[in-house]
Coordinates of C-alpha atoms and ligand atoms in Angstrom, one line a residue:
M67 CA -57.9 81.5 54.5
K68 CA -55.5 84.5 54.6
Y69 CA -51.5 83.8 54.6
E70 CA -49.9 84.7 57.9
S71 CA -46.3 85.3 58.1
F72 CA -44.1 84.7 61.0
F73 CA -43.1 88.5 61.0
T74 CA -45.7 91.1 62.1
Y75 CA -46.2 94.8 62.0
G76 CA -47.4 97.2 64.6
V77 CA -50.5 99.2 64.2
S78 CA -49.7 102.9 64.6
R79 CA -51.9 105.9 65.6
P80 CA -50.9 109.6 65.5
F81 CA -50.0 111.1 68.8
P82 CA -52.6 113.4 69.8
F83 CA -49.9 116.1 71.0
R84 CA -49.4 119.4 69.3
W85 CA -45.8 119.4 70.5
F86 CA -44.7 116.1 69.4
T87 CA -43.8 116.9 65.8
P88 CA -42.0 120.3 66.5
G89 CA -40.2 118.5 69.4
A90 CA -39.2 115.8 67.2
I91 CA -37.7 118.1 64.5
I92 CA -35.9 120.7 67.0
G93 CA -34.8 117.9 69.2
G94 CA -33.6 116.1 66.0
I95 CA -31.7 118.8 64.8
V96 CA -30.2 119.7 68.0
S97 CA -29.2 116.1 68.7
L98 CA -27.8 115.8 65.2
A99 CA -25.4 118.7 65.8
L100 CA -24.5 117.7 69.3
F101 CA -23.8 114.2 68.1
T102 CA -21.8 115.2 65.2
F103 CA -19.9 117.3 67.5
L104 CA -19.2 114.6 69.9
N105 CA -18.5 111.9 67.4
F106 CA -16.1 114.3 65.8
A107 CA -14.3 114.6 68.9
S108 CA -14.2 111.0 69.8
S109 CA -13.8 109.4 66.6
G110 CA -12.7 112.0 64.0
Y111 CA -9.1 111.4 64.9
N112 CA -6.5 108.6 64.5
L113 CA -3.3 108.7 66.7
V114 CA -0.2 108.4 64.2
V115 CA 3.4 108.0 65.4
Q116 CA 5.7 111.1 64.7
I117 CA 9.3 111.7 65.5
S118 CA 9.8 114.9 67.5
S119 CA 12.7 116.8 68.8
D120 CA 10.6 118.9 71.2
P121 CA 8.0 116.9 73.0
N122 CA 6.7 119.7 75.0
A123 CA 6.0 121.7 71.7
T124 CA 4.4 118.4 70.2
V125 CA 2.1 117.8 73.1
S126 CA 1.0 121.4 73.6
E127 CA 0.2 121.7 69.9
G128 CA -2.5 119.2 70.5
N129 CA -3.7 121.1 73.5
W130 CA -6.8 122.3 71.8
L131 CA -8.3 119.0 72.3
Q132 CA -7.7 119.3 76.1
H133 CA -10.5 121.9 76.3
W134 CA -12.9 119.0 75.3
P135 CA -14.1 116.7 77.9
S136 CA -11.4 114.1 78.6
F137 CA -13.6 111.2 78.7
L138 CA -14.1 111.8 74.8
T139 CA -10.4 112.7 73.8
A140 CA -8.6 110.7 76.3
K141 CA -7.6 108.1 73.5
V142 CA -6.4 110.9 71.1
Q143 CA -4.4 113.0 73.5
P144 CA -0.8 113.6 72.0
T145 CA 1.9 111.8 74.1
C146 CA 5.5 111.5 73.9
Q147 CA 7.8 108.8 75.1
P148 CA 10.9 109.9 77.2
A149 CA 14.2 109.3 75.5
N150 CA 16.6 106.7 76.8
L151 CA 20.2 108.0 76.9
P152 CA 22.4 105.0 77.9
V153 CA 25.6 105.6 79.7
D154 CA 28.7 106.0 77.4
S155 CA 26.4 107.4 74.6
Q156 CA 27.5 110.7 72.9
L157 CA 25.2 113.7 73.2
F158 CA 24.9 117.3 72.4
T159 CA 22.5 120.2 73.6
N160 CA 20.2 122.2 71.5
Q161 CA 23.0 124.9 71.1
T162 CA 24.6 122.3 68.8
A163 CA 28.2 123.1 69.8
L164 CA 30.3 120.6 71.7
T165 CA 29.8 117.0 72.0
Y166 CA 29.8 115.1 75.4
T167 CA 30.0 111.6 76.6
L168 CA 27.5 110.6 79.3
T169 CA 29.6 108.7 81.9
N170 CA 27.5 108.3 85.1
V171 CA 23.8 108.7 86.2
W172 CA 22.7 108.5 89.5
K173 CA 20.1 109.6 92.2
Y174 CA 20.1 109.9 95.8
H175 CA 17.8 107.7 97.7
E176 CA 15.0 110.0 99.3
D177 CA 15.2 108.6 102.7
T178 CA 18.6 107.3 103.3
G179 CA 20.5 109.6 101.0
D180 CA 22.2 106.6 99.3
H181 CA 23.7 106.8 95.9
I182 CA 21.8 104.8 93.4
A183 CA 23.5 104.4 90.0
Y184 CA 21.5 103.9 86.8
P185 CA 22.5 102.3 83.4
S186 CA 20.8 105.3 81.5
L187 CA 19.4 108.8 81.7
N188 CA 15.6 108.7 81.2
Y189 CA 15.3 112.2 79.5
Y190 CA 12.2 114.2 78.5
N191 CA 13.4 117.4 77.3
N192 CA 14.5 118.6 80.8
V193 CA 16.5 121.9 81.1
L194 CA 20.1 121.2 82.3
E195 CA 20.5 122.6 85.8
N196 CA 23.4 123.5 88.2
C197 CA 26.0 122.2 85.8
S198 CA 29.5 122.7 87.1
V199 CA 32.8 122.0 85.5
T200 CA 34.9 119.9 88.0
S201 CA 38.2 119.9 86.3
I202 CA 39.9 120.5 83.0
E203 CA 42.9 118.6 81.8
I204 CA 45.2 119.2 78.9
N205 CA 47.0 116.2 77.6
L206 CA 50.0 117.3 75.3
E207 CA 52.0 115.0 73.1
A208 CA 54.2 115.4 70.2
M209 CA 55.9 112.3 68.8
D210 CA 53.2 110.0 69.8
R211 CA 50.8 111.6 67.3
T212 CA 50.5 110.6 63.7
A213 CA 52.7 112.1 61.0
N214 CA 49.5 113.4 59.7
Q215 CA 48.8 115.5 63.0
F216 CA 52.5 116.6 62.7
A217 CA 52.0 118.1 59.5
Y218 CA 49.7 120.5 61.2
S219 CA 51.5 121.0 64.5
E220 CA 54.5 119.2 66.2
W221 CA 52.5 119.4 69.4
G222 CA 49.1 118.5 69.9
A223 CA 46.6 118.8 73.0
L224 CA 43.6 116.7 73.9
L225 CA 41.2 118.5 76.4
R226 CA 39.1 116.8 78.7
S227 CA 36.5 118.8 80.7
Y228 CA 34.8 116.8 83.5
V229 CA 31.1 118.2 84.2
T230 CA 28.6 117.3 86.6
C231 CA 24.8 118.4 85.7
R232 CA 21.3 117.8 87.1
I233 CA 18.0 117.7 85.9
T234 CA 14.5 117.8 87.7
T235 CA 12.2 115.0 86.8
S236 CA 8.7 114.0 87.8
A237 CA 10.6 111.2 89.7
G238 CA 13.0 113.8 91.4
M239 CA 16.3 115.0 90.9
V240 CA 18.6 112.9 88.7
F241 CA 22.3 113.7 88.5
F242 CA 24.7 112.8 85.7
N243 CA 28.5 113.2 84.7
L244 CA 29.6 114.4 81.2
T245 CA 33.1 114.2 79.8
Q246 CA 33.8 116.8 76.9
T247 CA 36.7 116.2 74.8
Y248 CA 38.3 118.5 72.5
E249 CA 41.2 118.2 70.1
Y250 CA 41.7 120.8 67.4
V251 CA 43.8 118.5 65.1
P252 CA 42.4 115.0 65.7
N253 CA 43.9 112.1 63.9
T254 CA 41.1 112.2 61.6
A255 CA 42.0 115.4 60.2
S256 CA 42.6 115.2 56.3
Y257 CA 45.9 116.3 55.3
T258 CA 44.4 118.4 52.6
D259 CA 43.1 120.8 55.1
V260 CA 46.5 122.0 56.4
Y261 CA 46.8 125.6 56.8
K262 CA 43.1 126.0 56.9
F263 CA 40.6 126.6 59.4
L264 CA 39.3 123.2 60.6
G265 CA 36.3 124.1 62.8
T266 CA 36.9 120.9 64.7
G267 CA 34.8 119.9 67.6
F268 CA 31.8 122.1 67.2
L269 CA 28.7 120.9 65.4
S270 CA 27.6 124.4 64.0
R271 CA 28.3 128.0 64.7
N272 CA 26.4 131.3 64.0
Q273 CA 28.0 134.7 64.3
T274 CA 25.0 136.6 64.8
T275 CA 22.5 134.3 66.7
R276 CA 24.9 132.5 68.9
A277 CA 27.8 134.9 69.3
S278 CA 28.8 133.6 72.7
L279 CA 29.6 130.1 71.4
W280 CA 31.2 131.5 68.3
W281 CA 33.7 133.6 70.5
G282 CA 34.1 130.3 72.7
E283 CA 35.2 128.2 69.7
T284 CA 37.6 131.2 68.7
L285 CA 39.1 131.3 71.9
M286 CA 39.3 127.5 72.2
S287 CA 41.0 127.1 68.9
T288 CA 43.2 130.0 69.2
Y289 CA 44.7 129.1 72.7
W290 CA 44.9 125.5 71.4
G291 CA 47.3 126.9 68.9
A292 CA 49.2 129.3 71.3
V293 CA 49.8 126.4 73.9
T294 CA 50.9 123.8 71.1
W295 CA 53.1 126.5 69.5
E296 CA 54.7 127.4 73.0
M297 CA 55.5 123.6 73.4
Q298 CA 57.3 123.7 70.0
L299 CA 59.2 126.8 71.2
E300 CA 60.3 124.9 74.4
R301 CA 61.3 122.0 72.2
I302 CA 63.3 124.2 69.8
N303 CA 65.2 125.8 72.8
K304 CA 66.2 122.4 74.3
T305 CA 67.3 121.0 70.8
R306 CA 69.3 124.2 70.3
N307 CA 71.0 123.5 73.7
S308 CA 71.4 119.6 72.9
E309 CA 69.0 118.8 75.9
R310 CA 66.5 116.2 75.7
G311 CA 63.0 117.6 75.8
I312 CA 59.6 116.7 76.9
R313 CA 57.9 113.8 75.2
K314 CA 54.3 114.1 76.7
G315 CA 52.7 115.9 79.5
T316 CA 49.4 116.8 81.2
V317 CA 48.2 119.9 83.0
S318 CA 45.0 119.8 85.1
F319 CA 43.1 122.7 86.2
T320 CA 40.4 122.7 89.0
P321 CA 38.1 125.7 90.1
N322 CA 39.3 126.9 93.2
G323 CA 35.8 127.9 94.2
T324 CA 36.9 130.9 96.3
F325 CA 37.7 133.4 93.4
S326 CA 34.8 135.1 91.6
D327 CA 36.9 136.7 88.7
I328 CA 37.8 134.4 86.1
K329 CA 40.6 137.0 85.2
D330 CA 42.4 136.0 88.5
L331 CA 45.4 133.8 88.0
N332 CA 44.1 132.0 91.1
F333 CA 40.8 131.2 89.7
L334 CA 41.9 127.6 88.6
D335 CA 44.2 125.5 90.9
T336 CA 47.0 123.8 88.5
D337 CA 48.9 120.7 88.8
Y338 CA 50.9 119.0 86.1
R339 CA 53.2 115.9 85.1
F340 CA 55.7 116.1 82.2
I341 CA 57.8 113.3 80.9
V342 CA 61.1 113.5 79.5
D343 CA 62.2 110.3 77.5
K344 CA 65.8 109.6 78.0
G345 CA 65.9 106.6 75.8
S346 CA 66.8 103.0 76.8
A347 CA 63.6 102.9 78.9
S348 CA 64.5 105.6 81.3
F349 CA 62.7 108.8 81.7
D350 CA 62.5 111.9 83.8
V351 CA 59.1 113.0 85.3
I352 CA 58.8 116.9 85.7
C353 CA 56.5 117.7 88.5
C354 CA 56.0 118.9 92.1
P355 CA 57.9 122.2 92.5
S356 CA 58.5 123.4 95.9
L357 CA 56.0 126.2 95.6
P358 CA 53.1 127.0 98.1
L359 CA 50.1 124.8 97.4
P360 CA 47.8 125.0 95.6
L361 CA 49.8 125.7 92.6
T362 CA 48.5 128.2 90.0
A363 CA 49.3 129.4 86.5
G364 CA 50.4 132.6 88.2
S365 CA 52.9 131.1 90.7
L366 CA 54.3 128.8 88.1
N367 CA 54.8 131.6 85.5
A368 CA 56.3 133.7 88.2
A369 CA 58.9 131.1 89.0
N370 CA 59.5 130.5 85.3
L371 CA 59.1 126.9 85.5
Y372 CA 59.9 124.6 82.5
P373 CA 57.9 124.3 80.2
N374 CA 56.6 127.8 80.5
I375 CA 53.2 127.4 79.0
W376 CA 51.2 128.3 82.1
I377 CA 49.5 131.5 81.2
E378 CA 48.4 130.2 77.7
A379 CA 47.6 126.8 79.2
D380 CA 45.6 128.6 81.8
T381 CA 43.8 130.8 79.5
L382 CA 42.9 127.6 77.2
A383 CA 41.3 126.0 80.2
K384 CA 39.3 129.2 81.1
S385 CA 38.1 129.4 77.5
T386 CA 37.0 125.7 77.7
Y387 CA 35.4 126.2 81.2
S388 CA 33.4 129.1 79.7
T389 CA 32.5 127.6 76.5
V390 CA 31.3 124.3 78.2
L391 CA 29.1 126.2 80.8
T392 CA 27.6 128.5 77.9
D393 CA 26.9 125.4 75.7
L394 CA 25.2 123.9 78.8
G395 CA 23.2 127.0 79.3
Q396 CA 24.5 127.9 82.7
A397 CA 23.7 131.5 83.1
A398 CA 24.3 131.5 86.7
A399 CA 28.0 130.5 86.4
V400 CA 30.2 132.3 88.8
S401 CA 32.3 134.1 86.1
N402 CA 32.0 133.4 82.3
I403 CA 34.1 135.1 79.7
L404 CA 31.4 134.6 77.2
S405 CA 28.7 136.6 78.9
D406 CA 30.8 139.6 79.8
E407 CA 32.0 142.0 77.1
S408 CA 35.0 143.2 79.3
L409 CA 36.2 139.8 79.9
L410 CA 36.1 138.8 76.4
T411 CA 37.8 141.9 75.5
Y412 CA 40.6 141.2 77.8
F413 CA 41.1 137.6 76.7
T414 CA 41.2 138.2 73.1
S415 CA 43.4 141.5 73.3
N416 CA 46.6 139.3 72.5
F417 CA 45.1 137.7 69.6
S418 CA 47.4 139.6 67.0
R419 CA 50.4 138.4 68.9
I420 CA 49.5 134.7 69.1
K421 CA 51.4 132.3 66.7
M422 CA 50.5 129.0 65.7
A423 CA 51.7 126.0 63.6
N424 CA 50.3 125.0 60.1
F425 CA 46.6 125.7 60.8
K426 CA 44.3 128.6 61.2
A427 CA 42.1 129.0 64.4
G428 CA 38.7 130.5 64.2
P429 CA 36.0 131.2 63.3
G430 CA 37.1 134.7 64.7
N431 CA 40.6 135.8 63.6
A432 CA 40.8 139.0 65.6
S433 CA 40.1 140.5 68.9
F434 CA 36.5 141.2 70.2
D435 CA 37.1 144.9 70.2
S436 CA 37.6 144.8 66.3
L437 CA 35.1 142.1 65.4
K438 CA 32.4 143.4 68.1
A439 CA 30.3 145.1 65.2
T440 CA 30.1 141.8 63.2
T441 CA 28.9 139.5 65.9
G442 CA 25.7 139.3 67.8
P443 CA 25.1 140.1 71.4
L444 CA 26.7 137.8 74.2
S445 CA 24.1 135.7 75.9
V446 CA 23.7 132.4 77.7
I447 CA 20.3 130.6 77.1
P448 CA 19.1 127.5 78.8
S449 CA 19.9 124.3 77.2
V450 CA 18.3 120.9 76.7
I451 CA 19.7 117.7 75.6
A452 CA 19.2 117.4 71.7
T453 CA 17.5 113.9 71.1
T454 CA 14.5 112.5 69.2
Y455 CA 11.3 111.4 71.0
L456 CA 8.6 109.0 69.7
C457 CA 5.4 110.6 69.9
Q458 CA 1.6 109.9 69.1
V459 CA -0.3 112.6 67.9
P460 CA -3.9 113.0 66.8
E461 CA -4.5 113.2 63.1
L462 CA -7.8 114.0 61.3
K463 CA -9.0 111.1 59.4
S464 CA -9.4 111.4 55.7
A465 CA -12.6 113.1 54.5
G466 CA -14.4 110.0 53.3
N467 CA -13.4 107.9 56.4
L468 CA -14.6 110.9 58.6
I469 CA -17.9 111.4 56.9
L470 CA -18.6 107.7 56.9
A471 CA -17.7 107.2 60.8
I472 CA -19.9 110.3 61.7
I473 CA -22.7 109.2 59.7
V474 CA -22.8 105.8 61.2
A475 CA -22.3 107.0 64.7
D476 CA -24.9 109.8 64.2
L477 CA -27.5 107.4 62.9
V478 CA -27.1 104.9 65.9
L479 CA -27.4 107.8 68.5
L480 CA -30.4 109.4 66.6
Q481 CA -32.1 106.2 66.4
S482 CA -31.7 105.5 70.2
M483 CA -32.9 109.0 70.7
W484 CA -36.0 108.7 68.6
Q485 CA -36.9 105.5 70.5
L486 CA -36.4 107.2 73.9
Y487 CA -38.3 110.2 72.8
K488 CA -41.2 107.8 71.6
I489 CA -41.1 105.8 74.8
V490 CA -41.3 109.0 77.0
A491 CA -44.2 110.2 74.8
E492 CA -46.0 106.9 74.9
W493 CA -45.6 106.8 78.6
Y494 CA -47.1 110.2 79.1
L495 CA -49.9 109.3 76.7
G496 CA -50.4 106.2 78.7
R497 CA -50.8 108.2 81.9
R498 CA -53.1 110.8 80.2
Q499 CA -55.4 108.4 78.3
P500 CA -55.7 104.8 79.6
T501 CA -57.3 104.0 76.2
A502 CA -54.6 105.0 74.3
N503 CA -53.7 101.4 73.4
Y504 CA -57.1 100.5 72.3
C505 CA -57.4 100.4 68.5
E506 CA -60.2 102.3 66.8
G507 CA -61.9 99.5 65.3
C508 CA -62.1 97.9 68.8
V509 CA -63.7 100.9 70.2
G510 CA -66.7 100.5 68.2
A511 CA -66.8 96.7 68.7
P512 CA -69.6 94.8 70.5
G513 CA -68.8 94.1 73.9
E514 CA -70.8 96.1 76.3
E515 CA -68.3 96.1 79.2
L516 CA -65.7 97.6 77.2
T517 CA -67.8 100.3 75.7
R518 CA -69.0 101.2 79.2
I519 CA -65.7 101.4 80.5
L520 CA -64.5 103.7 77.8
Y521 CA -67.6 106.1 78.1
A522 CA -67.1 106.4 81.9
N523 CA -63.4 107.2 81.2
D524 CA -64.2 109.7 78.7
A525 CA -66.8 111.3 81.0
Y526 CA -64.2 111.3 83.8
T527 CA -61.5 112.9 81.9
T528 CA -63.7 115.8 80.3
Ligands
NAG132 C1 17.1 125.0 73.9 O1 15.9 124.7 74.5 C2 15.6 125.5 75.5 C3 14.3 124.9 76.4 O2 13.3 124.7 75.5 C4 15.3 126.9 75.0 O3 14.7 128.0 76.0 C5 16.5 127.4 74.4 O4 16.2 128.7 73.7 C6 16.8 126.5 73.2 N1 18.2 127.0 72.8 C7 18.4 127.1 71.4 C8 19.8 127.5 70.9 O5 17.6 126.9 70.6
NAG133 C1 9.0 119.6 79.1 O1 8.1 118.9 79.9 C2 8.6 118.2 80.9 C3 7.5 117.4 81.6 O2 6.4 118.1 81.8 C4 9.5 119.0 82.0 O3 10.0 118.4 83.0 C5 10.3 119.8 81.2 O4 11.1 120.8 81.9 C6 9.8 120.5 80.0 N1 10.9 121.1 79.1 C7 11.0 122.2 78.7 C8 12.2 122.7 77.8 O5 10.0 123.2 79.1
NAG134 C1 24.8 123.1 92.6 O1 26.1 122.5 92.5 C2 27.1 122.8 93.4 C3 28.2 122.2 93.2 O2 28.1 120.9 92.6 C4 26.3 122.4 94.8 O3 27.3 122.7 95.8 C5 25.1 123.2 95.1 O4 24.6 122.7 96.3 C6 24.2 122.8 93.9 N1 22.8 123.7 94.1 C7 21.8 123.0 94.2 C8 20.6 124.1 94.3 O5 21.6 122.0 94.2
NAG135 C1 31.0 112.5 88.7 O1 32.2 113.4 88.7 C2 32.7 113.9 89.9 C3 33.8 114.8 89.5 O2 34.8 114.3 88.5 C4 33.1 112.8 90.7 O3 33.7 113.4 91.9 C5 31.9 111.9 91.0 O4 32.5 110.7 91.6 C6 31.4 111.4 89.7 N1 30.1 110.7 89.9 C7 30.0 109.3 89.8 C8 28.9 108.7 90.1 O5 31.1 108.8 89.4
NAG136 C1 22.7 132.7 61.6 O1 21.3 132.6 61.9 C2 20.5 133.6 61.2 C3 19.1 133.4 61.8 O2 18.7 132.2 61.8 C4 20.5 133.3 59.7 O3 19.6 134.0 59.0 C5 22.1 133.1 59.2 O4 22.1 132.6 57.9 C6 22.9 132.3 60.2 N1 24.3 132.5 59.7 C7 24.9 131.3 59.4 C8 26.3 131.7 59.1 O5 24.5 130.2 59.4
NAG137 C1 66.3 128.0 76.8 O1 66.8 126.9 77.4 C2 67.8 127.5 78.3 C3 68.6 126.1 78.9 O2 67.7 125.1 79.1 C4 67.1 128.2 79.4 O3 68.2 128.7 80.3 C5 66.3 129.4 78.7 O4 65.7 130.1 79.8 C6 65.5 128.9 77.8 N1 64.9 130.0 76.9 C7 63.6 130.1 76.8 C8 63.0 131.4 76.1 O5 62.8 129.3 77.3
NAG138 C1 41.7 128.3 97.0 O1 42.8 129.0 97.0 C2 43.3 129.5 98.3 C3 44.3 130.6 98.2 O2 45.1 130.3 97.2 C4 43.7 128.4 99.0 O3 43.9 128.9 100.4 C5 42.7 127.3 99.1 O4 43.1 126.1 99.8 C6 42.2 126.9 97.5 N1 41.1 126.0 97.7 C7 41.0 124.8 97.0 C8 39.8 124.1 97.1 O5 41.9 124.6 96.4
NAG139 C1 48.8 139.4 76.9 O1 50.0 139.6 76.7 C2 50.6 140.3 78.0 C3 52.0 140.7 77.6 O2 52.7 139.3 76.9 C4 50.4 139.6 79.1 O3 51.1 140.1 80.4 C5 49.0 139.2 79.4 O4 49.0 138.4 80.6 C6 48.5 138.6 78.2 N1 47.1 138.4 78.4 C7 46.5 137.2 78.3 C8 44.9 137.3 78.5 O5 47.2 136.1 78.2
NAG140 C1 40.0 137.7 59.1 O1 39.1 137.1 58.3 C2 38.7 137.9 57.3 C3 37.5 137.1 56.5 O2 37.7 135.9 56.7 C4 39.8 138.4 56.3 O3 39.2 139.4 55.4 C5 40.8 139.2 57.5 O4 41.8 139.7 56.5 C6 41.3 138.2 58.3 N1 42.2 139.0 59.2 C7 43.4 138.7 59.5 C8 44.0 139.5 60.6 O5 43.8 137.5 59.3

């Protein structure tokens, strides 16, 4: 009695087709190549987290994957998350010059036009559009500043520029307000830097590649020095005449909108308040002259009103206006000192006559005419807010991992392919030769019926 295991084996017979072996080899090689390629695309990559400052570039670097069928690569497409910039956060542009505070974010309702406020700006590297400076304030102070600041300059000025901008996102237009604050001698300035160039308020500068902003910083710090020096002269004159001087004040400038030449003294409407401290909690307010409205630096200067800092303050405001718009990449601004050589020549022509207290302005220390050769071309280029994005990018698996993954996946697919090939061949064989499934031993076996059928069949096929 022979032993019989539970497991069995199939009896095999060679296929009676000439094409079967070449078909298997060629098909095998072709499918191996195809499967390796597909497996490489679908499982050769891992997604890894990366921090990027330019999500558009990060996503397009992975672009070559997009030429492949998306059903294979959908899981390994590079993606980046938008950045979330909360209201009240500080930000700067990719020109790395001035710093801004985000104060409001809003949208208009598509149908009703209602104003909808948002707690943060959902930002995806959008180019800043249609930014406008709505006003610029110069807040002047003397005795209220720290002694440290006094060492630099008796008077100080804190500038605030109010800006409205827009970005176009996939969810429509989003508007936001920014406030820019500039103070050349802040209370954090170290006493050891007195008499030096401080470079406050600008994150970086480059004389050749970003000449417009280099000149913007030069104009702002130089006229900051000029205005505060003028205030000091006004105080000296009052002291000399034994009169009480100004303690603090503010001058506000608003673009008029009807003048297109920034040189024009009517370009900015002006208003102001100055306070004279008379001791014993009484004070005078200097304001509101009987001049035709709107007041301008030109009319105030022509009337020689106290304190006569009007022209310098106006130029400081215009310098700030131009620098902010350049930093925000607004090439379409009405008139910009920093994109026009003749305007820059005009506004820097008095540099050699400007005096200031115990500090140096800069980085430029002479007029545009004399430094033109050392600075690069003036230009206003588009800006985006500088921030970082969390991205997922495809990364090739390590060689060992990759080979193993592909071999395993290839084997599975090749195996299925082989089975399929065999099933098709067997089916075809079954149709051509109904006897295909009879084993040879059985063919010669007694059993007349079977033999008769077989012979009949052979006769039929031949
Ligand atoms: C800032 O980003 C914009 C948009 O990508 C680009 O056109 C511009 O050149 C960038 N500016 C600087 C200074 O890199
Ligand atoms: C980056 O891509 C986003 C979304 O496609 C687009 O809104 C934005 O303008 C692009 N930014 C730049 C600088 O091209
Ligand atoms: C750009 O802004 C100005 C002032 O904020 C506005 O009057 C103008 O309509 C805006 N332009 C576009 C195209 O939105
Ligand atoms: C944005 O600033 C402008 C000008 O300062 C102001 O008129 C407007 O009300 C501000 N927007 C919001 C939502 O506060
Ligand atoms: C300005 O930029 C150029 C080009 O990127 C660089 O070679 C040069 O060193 C920069 N200058 C300064 C002062 O950083
Ligand atoms: C100095 O003060 C006197 C009196 O207040 C005034 O008349 C004169 O114009 C002032 N001089 C200057 C240069 O401001
Ligand atoms: C602009 O200036 C003109 C002339 O000085 C004046 O009539 C007009 O009211 C000013 N516009 C604004 C918005 O201040
Ligand atoms: C330069 O100084 C002259 C003479 O003091 C003055 O008339 C002119 O307005 C000044 N230019 C600027 C841009 O301040
Ligand atoms: C301007 O600065 C340069 C180099 O920093 C110096 O050589 C030059 O003497 C300065 N010019 C003036 C007028 O201070």
